[in-house]
Amino acid sequence: MPASDRPPHAPATLASVSASLNYGGDSAGLICGYLLTDGDGAAPQTVDSAQAAQWLAQRVVHASAAGSAPPQTPRTFLWLHFNLSHAQAVRWMERHADLPEAFFDALKDRSVSTRIERDDDTLIAVLNDAHFDFAFEPSDIATLWTSVAPHLMVTGRTRPLRSVDALRTAVRAGNAPNSSVALLAELMRTQASGLVDIVRGVTQRIDDVEDALLAGRLDHKRARLGVLRRLLVRLQRLMAPEPAALFRLLQHPPAWMGADDAQELRDSTEEFSVVLRDMLGLQERIKLLQEEIAASVQEANSRSLFVLTVVTVLALPINILAGLFGMNVGGVPLADNGHGFWIIVAVVAAFTAVAGWLALRGTRDR
């Protein structure tokens, strides 16, 4: 696992040593947690699973006492990112996070179909993104399950993802959004930026294949076109529904979503749509290159077959004469002639010249 997707380093206490022994997070599978504050410029506060559980419990107590969610000025919200491969991650969320049942149903089904939908006042999103160690292979795509409420954003994955790592780096650097929806919009914007990097990388590889094709030295690079096309098709199939899902959501947003948050989501969707159109253009370019390569290979095969045909035609006269004169019967002509060998050579040369002329006559107009 990349070091950037592990919990931040802490002082070497007994608790930190114990957490380091848990693969992909702390004892609850929490990779990272941040308490973010809206509007006061305060730095994000790093929290572990115990602190997050305490904050959520206190919020429930205050809400019960006040009869509604506690007023908070400035408003605070949590972002918790879990490793779903950890056995305790889902149990912790069920016990402390008060997430909607639709989110856990998506986790149980391991649904990878991209969607963003409402469940009462919570947004449930299933997003797909490139692995942290992306190597331009179709299998280097994994899923991120997300739940967004006014006070809490929960993300979970089974494999390290690029966009989440970039978002985590930005939050730790102090570039934290002002709300949970703005955090989701920033995640999607980071995802679009990662797709731009992938598109640039694929474009560079296609340029290399095209240069090799023009130079007449394709070698093994032809196979890479098929891999790149499968990658783009897989990305397109998994991520193309994302803008449409967001547009449908923005038609009927939750009551707590502000106009600024809705606009940020709309902007991130437009950026995402532009990248998807670029991917479609790359797919068409790869298709044209594959067709050109197939035509080039077919032409080379035809040329080789033609050469073999010419050689066979040129060898036909001598094979016929050798078969006739090789018969073990009497009356073989020129058997007693002192110049018989050269006469036969002359006859074979004449027939070969005629056969060669007939075979090559049709190539003059090519």
mmCIF file of C-alpha atoms in Angstrom, residues 146-362:
data_model
loop_
_atom_site.group_PDB
_atom_site.id
_atom_site.type_symbol
_atom_site.label_atom_id
_atom_site.label_comp_id
_atom_site.label_asym_id
_atom_site.label_seq_id
_atom_site.Cartn_x
_atom_site.Cartn_y
_atom_site.Cartn_z
ATOM 1 C CA THR A 146 -19.713 8.050 -0.410
ATOM 2 C CA SER A 147 -22.360 9.367 1.975
ATOM 3 C CA VAL A 148 -22.828 13.128 2.364
ATOM 4 C CA ALA A 149 -24.896 14.844 5.058
ATOM 5 C CA PRO A 150 -24.685 18.436 6.351
ATOM 6 C CA HIS A 151 -22.475 17.425 9.277
ATOM 7 C CA LEU A 152 -20.690 14.357 7.910
ATOM 8 C CA MET A 153 -19.073 13.031 4.756
ATOM 9 C CA VAL A 154 -18.040 9.376 4.780
ATOM 10 C CA THR A 155 -15.980 7.781 2.004
ATOM 11 C CA GLY A 156 -14.901 4.171 1.750
ATOM 12 C CA ARG A 157 -12.784 2.175 -0.666
ATOM 13 C CA THR A 158 -11.091 -1.213 -0.934
ATOM 14 C CA ARG A 159 -8.080 -0.029 -2.962
ATOM 15 C CA PRO A 160 -6.057 3.224 -2.673
ATOM 16 C CA LEU A 161 -7.448 5.839 -5.062
ATOM 17 C CA ARG A 162 -5.795 8.824 -6.694
ATOM 18 C CA SER A 163 -8.501 11.447 -6.250
ATOM 19 C CA VAL A 164 -9.044 10.721 -2.551
ATOM 20 C CA ASP A 165 -5.323 10.929 -1.896
ATOM 21 C CA ALA A 166 -5.130 14.275 -3.733
ATOM 22 C CA LEU A 167 -8.128 15.588 -1.789
ATOM 23 C CA ARG A 168 -6.600 14.447 1.477
ATOM 24 C CA THR A 169 -3.358 16.240 0.624
ATOM 25 C CA ALA A 170 -5.263 19.442 -0.149
ATOM 26 C CA VAL A 171 -7.212 19.279 3.131
ATOM 27 C CA ARG A 172 -4.063 18.687 5.157
ATOM 28 C CA ALA A 173 -2.481 21.691 3.429
ATOM 29 C CA GLY A 174 -5.345 23.876 4.657
ATOM 30 C CA ASN A 175 -7.299 24.105 1.385
ATOM 31 C CA ALA A 176 -10.467 22.769 2.968
ATOM 32 C CA PRO A 177 -13.932 23.392 1.457
ATOM 33 C CA ASN A 178 -16.569 25.146 3.565
ATOM 34 C CA SER A 179 -19.190 22.393 3.585
ATOM 35 C CA SER A 180 -19.641 18.684 3.056
ATOM 36 C CA VAL A 181 -21.200 19.265 -0.371
ATOM 37 C CA ALA A 182 -18.304 21.539 -1.338
ATOM 38 C CA LEU A 183 -15.994 18.728 -0.224
ATOM 39 C CA LEU A 184 -17.859 16.324 -2.543
ATOM 40 C CA ALA A 185 -17.581 18.858 -5.373
ATOM 41 C CA GLU A 186 -13.845 19.187 -4.733
ATOM 42 C CA LEU A 187 -13.539 15.387 -4.785
ATOM 43 C CA MET A 188 -15.230 15.275 -8.185
ATOM 44 C CA ARG A 189 -13.092 18.143 -9.432
ATOM 45 C CA THR A 190 -9.990 16.260 -8.305
ATOM 46 C CA GLN A 191 -11.334 13.155 -10.009
ATOM 47 C CA ALA A 192 -11.746 15.125 -13.251
ATOM 48 C CA SER A 193 -8.186 16.433 -12.886
ATOM 49 C CA GLY A 194 -6.955 12.856 -12.504
ATOM 50 C CA LEU A 195 -8.841 11.889 -15.653
ATOM 51 C CA VAL A 196 -7.133 14.750 -17.487
ATOM 52 C CA ASP A 197 -3.763 13.274 -16.479
ATOM 53 C CA ILE A 198 -4.885 9.860 -17.721
ATOM 54 C CA VAL A 199 -6.061 11.348 -21.021
ATOM 55 C CA ARG A 200 -2.705 13.100 -21.443
ATOM 56 C CA GLY A 201 -0.843 9.887 -20.725
ATOM 57 C CA VAL A 202 -2.976 7.937 -23.201
ATOM 58 C CA THR A 203 -2.491 10.678 -25.790
ATOM 59 C CA GLN A 204 1.288 10.464 -25.399
ATOM 60 C CA ARG A 205 1.200 6.702 -25.859
ATOM 61 C CA ILE A 206 -1.005 7.013 -28.923
ATOM 62 C CA ASP A 207 1.422 9.590 -30.366
ATOM 63 C CA ASP A 208 4.287 7.120 -29.861
ATOM 64 C CA VAL A 209 2.369 4.356 -31.662
ATOM 65 C CA GLU A 210 1.445 6.733 -34.484
ATOM 66 C CA ASP A 211 5.072 7.830 -34.909
ATOM 67 C CA ALA A 212 6.154 4.194 -34.987
ATOM 68 C CA LEU A 213 3.474 3.445 -37.588
ATOM 69 C CA LEU A 214 4.636 6.298 -39.818
ATOM 70 C CA ALA A 215 8.254 5.171 -39.402
ATOM 71 C CA GLY A 216 7.323 1.590 -40.293
ATOM 72 C CA ARG A 217 8.503 0.039 -37.021
ATOM 73 C CA LEU A 218 5.495 -0.955 -34.958
ATOM 74 C CA ASP A 219 6.908 -4.076 -33.259
ATOM 75 C CA HIS A 220 5.031 -4.929 -30.043
ATOM 76 C CA LYS A 221 3.460 -1.477 -29.664
ATOM 77 C CA ARG A 222 0.456 -2.547 -31.733
ATOM 78 C CA ALA A 223 -0.869 -4.544 -28.800
ATOM 79 C CA ARG A 224 -0.810 -1.455 -26.573
ATOM 80 C CA LEU A 225 -3.496 0.196 -28.687
ATOM 81 C CA GLY A 226 -5.955 -2.536 -27.770
ATOM 82 C CA VAL A 227 -5.110 -2.155 -24.066
ATOM 83 C CA LEU A 228 -5.521 1.625 -24.200
ATOM 84 C CA ARG A 229 -8.821 1.343 -26.016
ATOM 85 C CA ARG A 230 -10.159 -1.140 -23.447
ATOM 86 C CA LEU A 231 -9.038 1.248 -20.688
ATOM 87 C CA LEU A 232 -10.876 4.197 -22.246
ATOM 88 C CA VAL A 233 -13.992 2.114 -22.880
ATOM 89 C CA ARG A 234 -14.001 0.932 -19.270
ATOM 90 C CA LEU A 235 -13.511 4.466 -17.947
ATOM 91 C CA GLN A 236 -16.231 5.756 -20.245
ATOM 92 C CA ARG A 237 -18.664 3.018 -19.195
ATOM 93 C CA LEU A 238 -18.037 3.511 -15.485
ATOM 94 C CA MET A 239 -17.839 7.297 -15.339
ATOM 95 C CA ALA A 240 -20.108 8.567 -18.105
ATOM 96 C CA PRO A 241 -23.284 8.282 -15.932
ATOM 97 C CA GLU A 242 -21.763 10.631 -13.318
ATOM 98 C CA PRO A 243 -22.636 14.018 -14.919
ATOM 99 C CA ALA A 244 -26.174 12.887 -15.774
ATOM 100 C CA ALA A 245 -26.698 11.639 -12.217
ATOM 101 C CA LEU A 246 -25.553 14.982 -10.820
ATOM 102 C CA PHE A 247 -27.801 16.964 -13.133
ATOM 103 C CA ARG A 248 -30.782 14.874 -12.021
ATOM 104 C CA LEU A 249 -29.823 15.466 -8.385
ATOM 105 C CA LEU A 250 -29.513 19.215 -8.879
ATOM 106 C CA GLN A 251 -33.068 19.343 -10.186
ATOM 107 C CA HIS A 252 -34.277 18.408 -6.686
ATOM 108 C CA PRO A 253 -31.428 19.098 -4.216
ATOM 109 C CA PRO A 254 -31.776 18.572 -0.457
ATOM 110 C CA ALA A 255 -33.166 21.507 1.507
ATOM 111 C CA TRP A 256 -29.889 22.004 3.369
ATOM 112 C CA MET A 257 -27.828 22.378 0.180
ATOM 113 C CA GLY A 258 -27.043 26.028 -0.464
ATOM 114 C CA ALA A 259 -27.010 27.753 -3.819
ATOM 115 C CA ASP A 260 -23.206 28.087 -3.737
ATOM 116 C CA ASP A 261 -22.794 24.356 -3.092
ATOM 117 C CA ALA A 262 -25.165 23.507 -5.941
ATOM 118 C CA GLN A 263 -23.191 25.785 -8.264
ATOM 119 C CA GLU A 264 -19.910 24.098 -7.268
ATOM 120 C CA LEU A 265 -21.399 20.701 -8.059
ATOM 121 C CA ARG A 266 -22.639 22.036 -11.388
ATOM 122 C CA ASP A 267 -19.189 23.430 -12.251
ATOM 123 C CA SER A 268 -17.457 20.160 -11.359
ATOM 124 C CA THR A 269 -19.957 18.314 -13.556
ATOM 125 C CA GLU A 270 -19.147 20.531 -16.537
ATOM 126 C CA GLU A 271 -15.419 19.898 -16.095
ATOM 127 C CA PHE A 272 -16.106 16.179 -15.916
ATOM 128 C CA SER A 273 -18.201 16.270 -19.096
ATOM 129 C CA VAL A 274 -15.372 17.965 -21.017
ATOM 130 C CA VAL A 275 -12.940 15.210 -20.011
ATOM 131 C CA LEU A 276 -15.400 12.502 -21.055
ATOM 132 C CA ARG A 277 -15.732 14.121 -24.497
ATOM 133 C CA ASP A 278 -11.933 14.121 -24.833
ATOM 134 C CA MET A 279 -11.953 10.410 -24.002
ATOM 135 C CA LEU A 280 -14.483 9.768 -26.772
ATOM 136 C CA GLY A 281 -12.204 11.577 -29.220
ATOM 137 C CA LEU A 282 -9.274 9.418 -28.141
ATOM 138 C CA GLN A 283 -11.321 6.268 -28.661
ATOM 139 C CA GLU A 284 -12.092 7.329 -32.232
ATOM 140 C CA ARG A 285 -8.419 8.109 -32.841
ATOM 141 C CA ILE A 286 -7.368 4.682 -31.549
ATOM 142 C CA LYS A 287 -10.004 3.044 -33.744
ATOM 143 C CA LEU A 288 -8.654 4.820 -36.843
ATOM 144 C CA LEU A 289 -5.089 3.821 -35.950
ATOM 145 C CA GLN A 290 -6.141 0.197 -35.478
ATOM 146 C CA GLU A 291 -7.852 0.229 -38.869
ATOM 147 C CA GLU A 292 -4.747 1.724 -40.491
ATOM 148 C CA ILE A 293 -2.510 -0.836 -38.821
ATOM 149 C CA ALA A 294 -4.844 -3.650 -39.906
ATOM 150 C CA ALA A 295 -4.712 -2.360 -43.484
ATOM 151 C CA SER A 296 -0.918 -2.146 -43.307
ATOM 152 C CA VAL A 297 -0.663 -5.689 -41.966
ATOM 153 C CA GLN A 298 -3.072 -6.919 -44.647
ATOM 154 C CA GLU A 299 -0.984 -5.225 -47.339
ATOM 155 C CA ALA A 300 2.205 -6.819 -45.974
ATOM 156 C CA ASN A 301 0.509 -10.230 -45.929
ATOM 157 C CA SER A 302 -0.700 -9.751 -49.491
ATOM 158 C CA ARG A 303 2.810 -8.792 -50.582
ATOM 159 C CA SER A 304 4.280 -11.884 -48.938
ATOM 160 C CA LEU A 305 1.622 -14.096 -50.524
ATOM 161 C CA PHE A 306 2.341 -12.555 -53.917
ATOM 162 C CA VAL A 307 6.074 -13.251 -53.569
ATOM 163 C CA LEU A 308 5.349 -16.865 -52.668
ATOM 164 C CA THR A 309 3.019 -17.158 -55.653
ATOM 165 C CA VAL A 310 5.668 -15.756 -58.043
ATOM 166 C CA VAL A 311 8.304 -18.150 -56.693
ATOM 167 C CA THR A 312 5.898 -21.063 -57.151
ATOM 168 C CA VAL A 313 5.101 -19.999 -60.735
ATOM 169 C CA LEU A 314 8.780 -19.573 -61.598
ATOM 170 C CA ALA A 315 9.590 -23.006 -60.219
ATOM 171 C CA LEU A 316 6.715 -24.653 -62.089
ATOM 172 C CA PRO A 317 8.484 -25.274 -65.473
ATOM 173 C CA ILE A 318 11.570 -26.890 -63.968
ATOM 174 C CA ASN A 319 9.405 -29.036 -61.693
ATOM 175 C CA ILE A 320 7.341 -30.250 -64.645
ATOM 176 C CA LEU A 321 10.401 -31.054 -66.777
ATOM 177 C CA ALA A 322 12.209 -32.683 -63.859
ATOM 178 C CA GLY A 323 9.168 -34.874 -63.313
ATOM 179 C CA LEU A 324 8.938 -35.860 -66.966
ATOM 180 C CA PHE A 325 12.631 -36.587 -67.473
ATOM 181 C CA GLY A 326 12.844 -38.373 -64.166
ATOM 182 C CA MET A 327 10.472 -41.145 -65.292
ATOM 183 C CA ASN A 328 12.160 -44.529 -65.277
ATOM 184 C CA VAL A 329 10.907 -45.473 -68.774
ATOM 185 C CA GLY A 330 12.492 -45.830 -72.167
ATOM 186 C CA GLY A 331 12.440 -43.264 -74.946
ATOM 187 C CA VAL A 332 13.573 -40.293 -72.866
ATOM 188 C CA PRO A 333 14.451 -37.594 -75.448
ATOM 189 C CA LEU A 334 17.985 -36.214 -75.706
ATOM 190 C CA ALA A 335 19.324 -39.042 -73.543
ATOM 191 C CA ASP A 336 22.106 -39.755 -76.082
ATOM 192 C CA ASN A 337 22.634 -36.139 -77.202
ATOM 193 C CA GLY A 338 25.908 -34.586 -76.030
ATOM 194 C CA HIS A 339 24.282 -31.168 -75.718
ATOM 195 C CA GLY A 340 21.031 -32.456 -74.148
ATOM 196 C CA PHE A 341 21.649 -30.836 -70.744
ATOM 197 C CA TRP A 342 22.097 -27.349 -72.182
ATOM 198 C CA ILE A 343 19.102 -27.773 -74.437
ATOM 199 C CA ILE A 344 16.943 -28.619 -71.424
ATOM 200 C CA VAL A 345 18.420 -25.627 -69.507
ATOM 201 C CA ALA A 346 17.489 -23.350 -72.418
ATOM 202 C CA VAL A 347 13.951 -24.744 -72.573
ATOM 203 C CA VAL A 348 13.512 -24.335 -68.776
ATOM 204 C CA ALA A 349 14.894 -20.765 -68.922
ATOM 205 C CA ALA A 350 12.483 -19.880 -71.731
ATOM 206 C CA PHE A 351 9.472 -21.322 -69.975
ATOM 207 C CA THR A 352 10.538 -19.619 -66.702
ATOM 208 C CA ALA A 353 10.879 -16.247 -68.453
ATOM 209 C CA VAL A 354 7.416 -16.593 -69.987
ATOM 210 C CA ALA A 355 5.911 -17.652 -66.627
ATOM 211 C CA GLY A 356 7.625 -14.728 -64.866
ATOM 212 C CA TRP A 357 6.321 -12.274 -67.462
ATOM 213 C CA LEU A 358 2.794 -13.600 -67.092
ATOM 214 C CA ALA A 359 3.006 -13.450 -63.249
ATOM 215 C CA LEU A 360 4.466 -9.929 -63.095
ATOM 216 C CA ARG A 361 2.359 -8.444 -65.901
ATOM 217 C CA GLY A 362 -0.471 -7.503 -63.539
#
